[in-house]
Amino acid sequence: MKMNELHCGCCAAALTVHPLTDCLANRMCESLFQHNAEGIMLTDAAAIILRVNQAFSCITGFTAAEVLGKTPAILRSSHHDASFYQQMWAAISTTGSWQGRIWNRRKDNSVYQQWLKITAIYNEQKQITHYLSVFQDLSIVRLHDQQRRKLLTLDNLTGLGNRELLVSRFPQILAQCRALNLMLHVVWIDGGQLTQVNQQHGLKYGDLLIKAQAQTLKAAVSPEQTLVRLYADDYVVLAVSACTDAAVETQLQGFIDGLSQSYLLDDIQVSTTPAIGVARYPLDGDSEELLLQAAETALFHAKKQGGGRVCFYNARQAAASVRRHQIKHLLSAELSAVPSELSLYFQAKVVMQSRKICGAEVLLRWCSAQLGWVSPAEFIAIAEESRLIIHLDRWVINELCRVVQLLPEQRRPLISFNVSARQLSEADFADWLLNCLQRHNLPAAALEMEVTESAFIDNPAQAMQLLSRLRQQGLRIALDDFGTGYSSLVYLKNMPLDTVKIDRSVIFDVTSNYKSQCILKRLHAMLQDLQLAMVVEGVETEVQHQLLHNMGCEVAQGFFYGKPMPVEQFCQLLQGSRLC
Ligand code: C2E
Ligand code: CA
Ligand code: CA
């Protein structure tokens, strides 16, 4: 048969073949025929098999020699009755082709499903000369499909299930629980310490930690439970049970104990503090979304309590969580446009001797149209859970530069602003800040940056480098809230600081507590020796003022001298200058 003699069975049109030489066309045709992944069988008009390709033999198990000269009847299974074949041949004789699913038999007698297309081939007199059958083994297609789907639901790093698996399994499991009246525990696990490991040792070690945690969990989860890695070091377990919380809690405590170990990752040793949040069907929700939300809320509370524990969801936490989400949402909406609800308040710092203003701290205020006044203690903590704090801090600094620039140069007191620890680990922060000052034509020496000790903990070397660079440019650096937390003396020794602010918790009982007086006296002497300026925070009364002044404290801040106030009011105060 010559290729350019072929006539299509479906439309009876002559197949146009590129005018290649007969020899090349034959070789191409032969190669296409032999190497096609689909099985191909050519018969004559009487259905005698003339040619088969390699895929035919692979699928059916028959070699070419075993089928040539025979009819396709040797492939038939007993799955179809005579009427099936009659309809098939009727279609071929009227339309020139037929295609569909058909059960056939292999040489080893196994029956399998094919997708078969039979096309009649005509000569120029419109008589059928051949039939061309092309088929796929659907059991292989299905197997590939299953394998592909399995791969899609597998987490590459750990070999655990992934988010896709959770999304596809969760509705089935929930339906099963509904039907059989079973309880479902949705367990959200945070492995702990991934961020620190990534930052301190690099992503390679972060990946090793995740793999190690995954192994620990895999060993602790029973086969009928579903375990997936959701993202980073967050895992979810779906545990169906007829049993009580107490029984599940024992297993979860096992997770905590297993994960609270010291992992050896190549050449480094890492200790982790996991946290677990649990929600229960039907108690805490009846949809996948509600249950996951509830488990996440419970996890948030487990982490807030320092981790190393399992927290079950409860409704009170839920109300707090709704407010947290609301604040996050409203605040980010506020920052995405030109903020109209945010404003800067200024709280004076005074020289204790003269009671005159020597500086101020800028404090952010938010009066939300929906929530009313929201305390910074609340919304800053929420912003710090995400990158929202980066935008918030930068908005404050930019706004502060704009305001300070408007003050007459000779009357500008040193104004300090707060930055979160997260901000300091932003690679571009120093450039951004210097650029912001330049844009507002403001010298760095006009401002002071207040940082808390938490900014040094994760990466002290990086923090030191950043602070040194900014300090060289003239910016003053204050260590905030000293006296709470660890109050590590190492930071006082090593970090490039100008000022230390003593937290209110150290001085609030100074008039009645001898120990507070001893601590303050020693702190004052030590900071003097280290040539660091000291500011006492939270002075509320004349008696406190007198006592602290007598101890030698020089600069103070607190409600006694003035509450945080809008800029216009602060400017008026500046003109009077002497406070209280
Ligand atoms: P902070 O930096 O320690 O600020 C001092 C806080 O103590 C302010 O609370 C201030 O109003 C309050 N305070 C001042 N004097 C007294 C006093 O005599 N008695 C009492 N009881 N409190 C006094 P505020 O404004 O509610 O701010 C709370 C915290 O929110 C700040 O603590 C700071 O950590 C954070 N914050 C405020 N504004 C910003 C900001 O722009 N950026 C960042 N990152 N944090 C901010
Ligand atoms: Ca502060
Ligand atoms: Ca403070």
XYZ file of C-alpha atoms and ligand atoms in Angstrom:
628
model
C 0.000 0.000 0.000
C 1.327 3.424 -0.918
C 0.748 6.189 1.575
C -0.637 8.635 -0.972
C -3.292 6.088 -2.001
C -4.956 6.075 1.437
C -8.520 7.329 1.745
C -9.913 8.296 5.118
C -12.812 6.155 6.279
C -14.587 8.964 8.158
C -14.887 11.511 5.339
C -13.786 9.490 2.316
C -11.387 12.306 1.444
C -8.081 11.330 -0.035
C -5.304 11.798 2.539
C -2.932 14.456 1.314
C 0.609 13.311 1.773
C 3.520 15.700 1.403
C 5.195 14.948 -1.916
C 8.117 13.029 -0.483
C 9.925 10.424 -2.402
C 8.201 7.033 -2.200
C 11.192 5.631 -0.409
C 11.248 8.318 2.346
C 7.476 8.196 2.730
C 7.621 4.435 3.175
C 10.342 4.674 5.782
C 8.447 7.361 7.714
C 5.260 5.365 7.531
C 6.999 2.237 8.766
C 8.682 4.075 11.626
C 5.417 5.743 12.726
C 3.665 2.380 12.517
C 6.245 0.460 14.521
C 7.016 3.020 17.203
C 3.537 4.251 17.946
C 2.675 3.832 21.650
C -0.820 2.679 20.664
C -1.421 -0.798 19.354
C -2.062 -0.893 15.578
C -3.518 -3.704 13.517
C -4.143 -3.681 9.761
C -6.513 -6.191 8.214
C -7.777 -6.696 4.694
C -11.442 -6.296 3.760
C -12.132 -9.868 4.942
C -10.656 -8.985 8.368
C -7.542 -11.128 7.892
C -4.698 -9.623 9.916
C -1.925 -8.323 7.634
C 0.267 -6.221 9.944
C 0.586 -5.456 13.656
C 3.075 -3.171 15.403
C 5.270 -3.650 18.490
C 2.767 -1.972 20.840
C 0.132 -4.496 19.651
C 2.372 -7.331 20.841
C 3.171 -5.576 24.134
C -0.508 -5.035 24.920
C -1.999 -8.322 23.667
C 0.947 -10.646 24.347
C 0.694 -12.068 20.769
C 3.704 -11.806 18.457
C 3.141 -10.774 14.854
C 3.795 -14.357 13.668
C 1.078 -15.661 15.971
C -1.674 -13.422 14.554
C -0.854 -12.810 10.873
C -3.339 -14.592 8.652
C -5.868 -14.908 11.494
C -8.904 -12.700 12.255
C -9.327 -10.358 15.242
C -11.689 -12.954 16.705
C -8.654 -14.382 18.562
C -8.638 -11.182 20.645
C -12.292 -11.369 21.618
C -13.452 -11.688 25.216
C -16.836 -13.087 26.134
C -17.845 -9.703 27.635
C -19.875 -8.569 24.617
C -22.787 -10.255 22.901
C -23.321 -10.581 19.139
C -25.441 -7.421 18.940
C -22.439 -5.350 20.170
C -20.312 -6.480 17.226
C -23.213 -6.091 14.793
C -23.676 -2.475 15.821
C -19.936 -1.895 15.557
C -19.719 -3.204 11.994
C -22.892 -1.371 11.018
C -21.272 1.894 12.145
C -18.106 1.133 10.198
C -19.986 0.342 6.987
C -22.175 3.460 7.199
C -19.759 6.058 8.619
C -16.400 4.509 7.791
C -15.283 4.248 11.412
C -16.175 3.228 14.960
C -14.623 4.017 18.317
C -15.368 3.079 21.882
C -14.494 0.967 24.913
C -14.194 -2.738 24.283
C -13.180 -5.665 26.468
C -10.591 -7.910 24.761
C -8.546 -10.900 25.814
C -4.752 -11.141 25.980
C -2.748 -14.218 25.026
C -2.521 -15.117 28.758
C -6.357 -15.077 28.837
C -6.550 -11.964 31.009
C -9.335 -9.621 29.977
C -8.699 -5.893 29.767
C -10.420 -2.801 28.489
C -9.272 -1.000 25.347
C -10.153 2.258 23.736
C -10.425 1.110 20.114
C -10.839 3.017 16.898
C -11.454 1.104 13.671
C -11.211 3.015 10.419
C -12.158 1.614 6.984
C -9.724 2.345 4.139
C -11.105 2.703 0.623
C -9.624 2.509 -2.852
C -10.400 4.950 -5.656
C -13.529 2.970 -6.584
C -14.808 3.595 -3.031
C -14.496 -0.057 -2.118
C -13.192 -1.048 1.304
C -9.748 -2.558 0.962
C -8.482 -2.543 4.561
C -9.424 -1.873 8.174
C -7.029 -0.010 10.451
C -7.481 -0.599 14.198
C -5.699 1.633 16.716
C -6.102 0.962 20.446
C -4.938 1.939 23.937
C -4.846 -0.303 27.005
C -7.141 1.572 29.404
C -5.915 -0.369 32.449
C -2.443 1.136 31.867
C -3.921 4.611 31.288
C -5.849 4.219 34.542
C -2.746 3.030 36.395
C -0.766 6.031 35.136
C -3.597 8.273 36.169
C -3.648 6.777 39.646
C 0.133 7.123 39.932
C -0.034 10.720 38.731
C -2.778 11.517 41.219
C -0.795 9.856 44.002
C 2.272 11.928 43.099
C 0.178 15.098 43.167
C -0.903 14.381 46.733
C 2.592 13.600 47.973
C 4.874 16.094 49.697
C 8.199 15.936 47.857
C 10.341 16.758 50.858
C 8.946 14.330 53.413
C 6.969 11.732 51.482
C 3.955 12.545 53.676
C 0.631 13.586 52.195
C 0.351 17.227 51.195
C -2.356 19.897 51.253
C -3.976 18.358 48.123
C -4.420 15.098 50.012
C -6.011 16.915 52.936
C -8.380 18.759 50.597
C -9.455 15.558 48.868
C -9.671 13.299 51.963
C -11.176 15.664 54.494
C -14.730 15.729 52.972
C -14.757 11.922 52.667
C -13.644 11.443 56.271
C -16.138 13.993 57.525
C -18.946 12.286 55.581
C -17.939 8.969 57.150
C -18.032 10.533 60.633
C -21.477 12.002 59.964
C -22.845 8.705 58.682
C -21.401 6.534 61.461
C -21.752 9.042 64.288
C -18.019 9.115 64.928
C -15.869 11.807 66.459
C -13.091 13.425 64.430
C -10.055 15.107 65.964
C -8.433 17.658 63.668
C -4.917 18.073 64.999
C -2.725 20.966 63.855
C 0.915 20.533 64.812
C 3.622 23.176 64.705
C 7.016 21.465 64.783
C 8.750 24.539 66.235
C 12.083 26.299 65.684
C 12.025 26.127 61.869
C 12.358 29.900 61.430
C 15.342 30.059 63.775
C 17.062 27.091 62.084
C 16.467 28.612 58.633
C 17.783 31.988 59.725
C 20.767 30.781 61.721
C 21.929 27.794 59.674
C 20.273 28.100 56.263
C 17.434 26.415 54.395
C 19.337 23.140 54.012
C 19.167 22.550 57.763
C 15.537 23.735 57.844
C 14.728 21.000 55.307
C 16.593 18.424 57.383
C 14.609 19.444 60.443
C 11.309 19.087 58.575
C 12.325 15.629 57.322
C 13.288 14.534 60.829
C 10.044 15.846 62.324
C 8.058 14.119 59.570
C 9.722 10.798 60.445
C 8.875 11.269 64.133
C 5.235 11.955 63.314
C 4.984 9.132 60.787
C 6.070 6.691 63.477
C 3.563 8.074 65.975
C 0.498 8.184 63.707
C -1.563 5.033 63.275
C -2.225 3.731 59.723
C -5.909 4.644 59.691
C -5.138 8.288 60.539
C -4.329 10.837 57.833
C -1.086 12.786 58.269
C -0.152 15.636 55.918
C 2.423 18.398 55.842
C 0.446 21.574 55.255
C 3.400 23.940 54.774
C 6.738 24.717 56.447
C 6.747 22.756 59.744
C 2.958 22.710 60.107
C 1.353 19.271 59.959
C -2.278 18.151 60.210
C -3.547 14.804 61.456
C -7.145 13.678 60.964
C -7.968 11.099 63.607
C -11.352 9.396 63.491
C -12.341 7.783 66.740
C -15.171 6.612 68.836
C -13.165 7.441 71.940
C -12.902 10.403 74.277
C -10.585 13.398 74.320
C -8.553 11.799 77.097
C -7.539 8.845 74.917
C -6.588 11.125 72.033
C -4.757 13.433 74.399
C -2.463 10.573 75.389
C -1.520 10.064 71.751
C -1.014 13.806 71.253
C 1.180 14.036 74.321
C 3.195 11.308 72.583
C 3.553 13.639 69.550
C 4.772 16.429 71.845
C 7.265 14.139 73.590
C 8.468 12.747 70.258
C 8.971 16.159 68.684
C 10.487 17.761 71.817
C 13.786 16.124 71.164
C 17.227 17.241 70.265
C 17.623 16.514 66.546
C 21.063 15.923 65.066
C 20.980 17.541 61.614
C 24.261 16.643 59.911
C 26.711 18.537 62.084
C 24.362 20.615 64.221
C 22.131 19.772 67.142
C 18.694 21.445 67.350
C 16.157 21.263 70.167
C 12.543 21.893 69.260
C 9.437 22.948 71.160
C 6.349 21.817 69.250
C 2.790 22.998 69.877
C -0.512 21.329 69.040
C -4.019 22.706 68.531
C -7.020 20.385 68.350
C -10.589 20.838 67.114
C -13.308 18.206 67.361
C -16.135 17.249 65.057
C -19.015 17.698 65.817
C -18.305 19.825 68.904
C -16.251 22.649 67.378
C -17.575 22.760 63.820
C -19.206 20.685 61.117
C -17.246 21.699 58.034
C -13.622 21.265 56.984
C -13.105 25.005 56.986
C -14.535 25.588 60.489
C -12.628 22.675 61.978
C -9.307 23.768 60.506
C -9.923 27.333 61.661
C -10.717 26.053 65.158
C -7.604 23.849 65.247
C -5.484 26.822 64.119
C -6.983 28.992 66.863
C -6.219 26.323 69.448
C -2.667 26.067 68.075
C -2.252 29.816 68.409
C -3.107 29.515 72.111
C -0.765 26.555 72.577
C 2.074 28.622 71.061
C 1.143 31.698 73.072
C 1.570 29.680 76.248
C 5.136 28.924 75.241
C 4.529 25.728 73.250
C 5.352 22.210 74.404
C 1.646 21.606 74.968
C -1.651 20.495 73.451
C -4.542 22.981 73.474
C -8.119 22.017 72.679
C -10.269 24.641 71.012
C -12.697 26.539 73.197
C -15.294 29.188 72.440
C -13.650 31.952 74.483
C -10.493 31.598 72.443
C -12.702 31.722 69.375
C -14.056 35.159 70.256
C -10.483 36.370 70.752
C -9.541 34.807 67.449
C -12.384 36.539 65.601
C -11.193 39.866 66.986
C -7.601 39.044 66.043
C -8.617 38.286 62.459
C -10.750 41.425 62.367
C -7.884 43.617 63.598
C -5.461 42.065 61.126
C -7.899 42.551 58.277
C -8.880 46.138 59.151
C -5.317 47.203 59.828
C -4.000 45.846 56.568
C -6.899 47.502 54.700
C -6.002 50.769 56.446
C -2.369 50.475 55.376
C -3.157 49.538 51.811
C -4.696 52.991 51.207
C -3.652 56.355 52.672
C -4.245 55.710 56.385
C -6.891 57.977 57.891
C -7.468 56.163 61.180
C -3.842 56.009 62.280
C -2.106 58.899 63.998
C 1.054 59.653 65.908
C 0.995 60.673 69.553
C 3.997 62.135 71.333
C 4.974 61.508 74.931
C 7.518 63.860 76.455
C 10.792 62.820 78.035
C 12.006 65.312 80.631
C 15.200 66.289 82.410
C 14.340 65.453 86.029
C 16.346 68.340 87.474
C 14.656 71.094 85.428
C 11.478 69.230 84.445
C 12.029 70.553 80.934
C 11.318 68.545 77.777
C 14.451 67.027 76.274
C 12.816 64.582 73.909
C 9.740 62.565 73.107
C 8.678 59.076 72.142
C 6.303 58.706 69.257
C 3.518 56.185 69.928
C 1.083 54.939 67.351
C -2.657 55.371 67.842
C -5.503 53.722 65.940
C -9.094 54.877 66.086
C -10.916 52.355 63.936
C -14.285 53.326 62.428
C -15.477 49.812 63.204
C -13.772 48.958 66.509
C -13.205 52.367 68.134
C -9.847 53.024 69.857
C -7.667 49.933 69.791
C -4.714 49.801 72.169
C -1.284 49.502 70.520
C -0.495 46.790 73.035
C -3.205 44.777 71.250
C -2.806 45.697 67.578
C 1.009 45.840 67.560
C 1.156 42.306 68.965
C -1.214 41.140 66.200
C 0.712 42.994 63.497
C 3.882 41.323 64.770
C 2.480 37.902 63.872
C 2.888 38.761 60.202
C 4.669 41.153 57.869
C 2.023 43.740 58.680
C 4.353 45.126 61.341
C 6.966 45.917 58.672
C 4.504 48.178 56.829
C 3.163 49.638 60.056
C 6.592 50.572 61.446
C 7.615 52.092 58.122
C 4.428 54.141 57.932
C 5.164 55.495 61.447
C 8.765 56.373 60.583
C 7.807 58.073 57.338
C 5.025 60.044 59.015
C 7.336 60.958 61.901
C 9.992 62.300 59.500
C 7.323 64.408 57.800
C 6.118 65.850 61.111
C 9.584 66.451 62.618
C 10.679 68.230 59.445
C 7.881 70.755 60.032
C 9.155 71.647 63.537
C 11.562 74.642 63.713
C 15.102 73.255 63.748
C 16.193 75.015 66.939
C 13.185 73.689 68.874
C 13.358 70.089 67.705
C 13.753 67.719 70.655
C 15.259 64.275 70.061
C 12.334 62.070 69.059
C 12.417 58.322 69.410
C 10.420 55.734 67.498
C 9.841 52.022 68.135
C 10.713 49.237 65.733
C 9.836 45.597 66.048
C 12.443 42.820 66.074
C 11.014 41.621 62.757
C 11.828 44.952 61.138
C 15.488 44.658 62.084
C 15.841 41.345 60.296
C 14.622 42.904 57.019
C 17.646 43.022 54.743
C 16.695 46.396 53.254
C 15.750 48.174 56.483
C 18.909 50.294 56.936
C 18.824 51.475 53.308
C 15.105 52.172 53.536
C 15.496 54.199 56.753
C 18.449 56.264 55.516
C 16.628 56.895 52.281
C 13.514 57.998 54.162
C 15.546 60.498 56.247
C 17.167 61.826 53.091
C 13.826 62.215 51.333
C 12.623 64.369 54.220
C 15.909 66.223 54.402
C 16.347 65.168 58.011
C 19.684 64.279 59.672
C 19.770 60.837 61.301
C 20.832 62.574 64.533
C 17.328 64.075 64.818
C 15.922 60.686 65.780
C 16.457 57.802 68.151
C 15.416 54.216 67.475
C 14.028 52.132 70.366
C 14.616 48.411 70.085
C 13.874 45.645 72.556
C 16.205 42.848 73.473
C 14.140 40.419 71.350
C 15.690 42.077 68.282
C 19.084 40.609 69.234
C 18.100 37.059 70.130
C 17.686 35.423 66.705
C 20.698 36.862 64.965
C 22.883 39.046 67.210
C 25.622 39.443 64.590
C 23.193 40.763 61.975
C 21.533 43.093 64.517
C 24.904 44.439 65.627
C 25.953 45.147 62.034
C 22.714 46.971 61.288
C 22.755 49.072 64.464
C 26.437 49.971 63.986
C 25.759 51.168 60.449
C 22.812 53.325 61.509
C 24.682 54.677 64.522
C 27.608 55.674 62.329
C 25.148 57.754 60.332
C 24.178 59.600 63.550
C 21.006 57.762 64.569
C 20.837 57.147 68.320
C 19.938 53.684 69.555
C 17.972 52.990 72.741
C 17.423 49.622 74.376
C 13.753 49.601 75.418
C 12.000 47.853 78.322
C 15.205 46.952 80.156
C 14.489 45.095 83.387
C 11.827 42.819 81.883
C 12.567 39.616 79.979
C 16.135 38.331 80.173
C 17.787 41.773 80.451
C 21.019 40.225 79.326
C 24.125 42.135 80.322
C 25.931 40.705 77.279
C 23.834 42.959 75.057
C 24.735 45.984 77.174
C 28.369 45.027 76.724
C 28.349 44.249 72.986
C 25.560 46.134 71.267
C 26.147 49.636 69.904
C 23.787 51.559 72.230
C 23.377 55.157 73.423
C 20.480 54.853 75.839
C 18.844 52.266 78.068
C 15.181 52.720 78.996
C 14.294 51.178 82.343
C 10.910 49.486 82.237
C 8.013 50.666 84.357
C 7.863 47.279 86.110
C 11.211 48.082 87.785
C 10.182 51.486 89.136
C 6.450 51.241 89.806
C 6.978 50.256 93.478
C 10.238 52.088 93.995
C 8.796 54.233 96.756
C 7.774 51.238 98.845
C 10.089 48.417 97.842
C 13.653 48.467 99.119
C 14.723 45.816 96.584
C 13.536 47.978 93.658
C 15.599 50.844 95.070
C 18.717 48.621 95.306
C 18.268 47.391 91.724
C 17.784 50.911 90.391
C 20.804 52.278 92.234
C 23.060 49.535 90.856
C 21.595 49.856 87.368
C 22.169 53.583 87.416
C 25.795 53.175 88.521
C 26.459 50.460 85.953
C 24.992 52.439 83.046
C 26.960 55.495 84.113
C 30.190 53.449 84.043
C 29.256 52.080 80.613
C 28.602 55.666 79.479
C 25.040 54.859 78.517
C 22.237 57.370 79.084
C 19.398 56.117 81.292
C 15.695 56.954 80.924
C 13.230 55.750 83.553
C 9.811 54.919 82.134
C 6.385 55.077 83.770
C 6.858 57.799 86.381
C 3.376 58.595 87.655
C 3.768 60.578 90.882
C 5.684 63.438 92.457
C 7.007 61.040 95.138
C 8.436 58.696 92.498
C 9.925 61.672 90.685
C 11.647 62.961 93.851
C 13.015 59.585 94.828
C 14.372 58.760 91.383
C 15.864 62.207 91.053
C 17.571 61.833 94.436
C 19.022 58.518 93.262
C 20.699 60.383 90.413
C 18.334 59.481 87.552
C 18.480 62.256 84.968
C 15.827 61.668 82.331
C 12.331 60.289 82.803
C 9.097 59.641 80.933
C 5.658 58.987 82.350
C 2.115 60.160 82.924
C 3.387 62.448 85.711
C 5.009 64.684 83.067
C 2.475 64.114 80.338
C 0.431 61.434 78.628
C 0.996 60.684 74.940
C -0.742 63.489 72.973
C -1.374 64.622 69.378
C 1.381 66.619 67.705
C -0.395 70.009 67.923
C -0.771 69.636 71.672
C 2.822 68.475 72.003
C 4.014 71.566 70.088
C 2.153 73.824 72.520
C 3.776 71.976 75.394
C 7.183 72.457 73.766
C 6.638 76.208 73.770
C 5.900 76.220 77.537
C 8.546 73.523 77.939
C 8.654 73.152 81.765
C 6.250 70.394 82.773
C 4.412 69.679 86.049
P 6.601 51.120 74.920
O 7.526 51.347 73.783
O 7.188 50.602 76.181
O 5.847 52.499 75.136
C 5.533 52.996 76.358
C 4.153 52.611 76.753
O 3.973 52.930 78.125
C 3.099 53.436 76.005
O 1.958 52.636 75.884
C 2.805 54.561 76.962
O 1.550 55.142 76.789
C 2.898 53.835 78.276
N 3.217 54.730 79.370
C 3.997 55.830 79.333
N 4.069 56.407 80.551
C 3.314 55.642 81.375
C 2.995 55.721 82.761
O 3.398 56.626 83.497
N 2.208 54.743 83.273
C 1.712 53.745 82.510
N 0.915 52.858 83.055
N 1.993 53.638 81.189
C 2.795 54.593 80.644
P 1.239 52.504 74.507
O 1.229 53.785 73.788
O -0.055 51.827 74.813
O 2.175 51.538 73.712
C 2.326 50.232 74.092
C 3.426 49.583 73.319
O 3.088 49.504 71.942
C 4.728 50.374 73.325
O 5.417 50.126 74.498
C 5.412 49.799 72.116
O 6.019 48.565 72.441
C 4.268 49.550 71.190
N 4.199 50.617 70.189
C 3.574 51.817 70.252
N 3.779 52.505 69.106
C 4.561 51.731 68.309
C 5.114 51.860 66.980
O 4.978 52.870 66.309
N 5.857 50.812 66.496
C 6.078 49.689 67.242
N 6.815 48.704 66.707
N 5.585 49.535 68.475
C 4.828 50.539 69.001
Ca 9.326 52.343 73.455
Ca 9.228 50.891 76.973
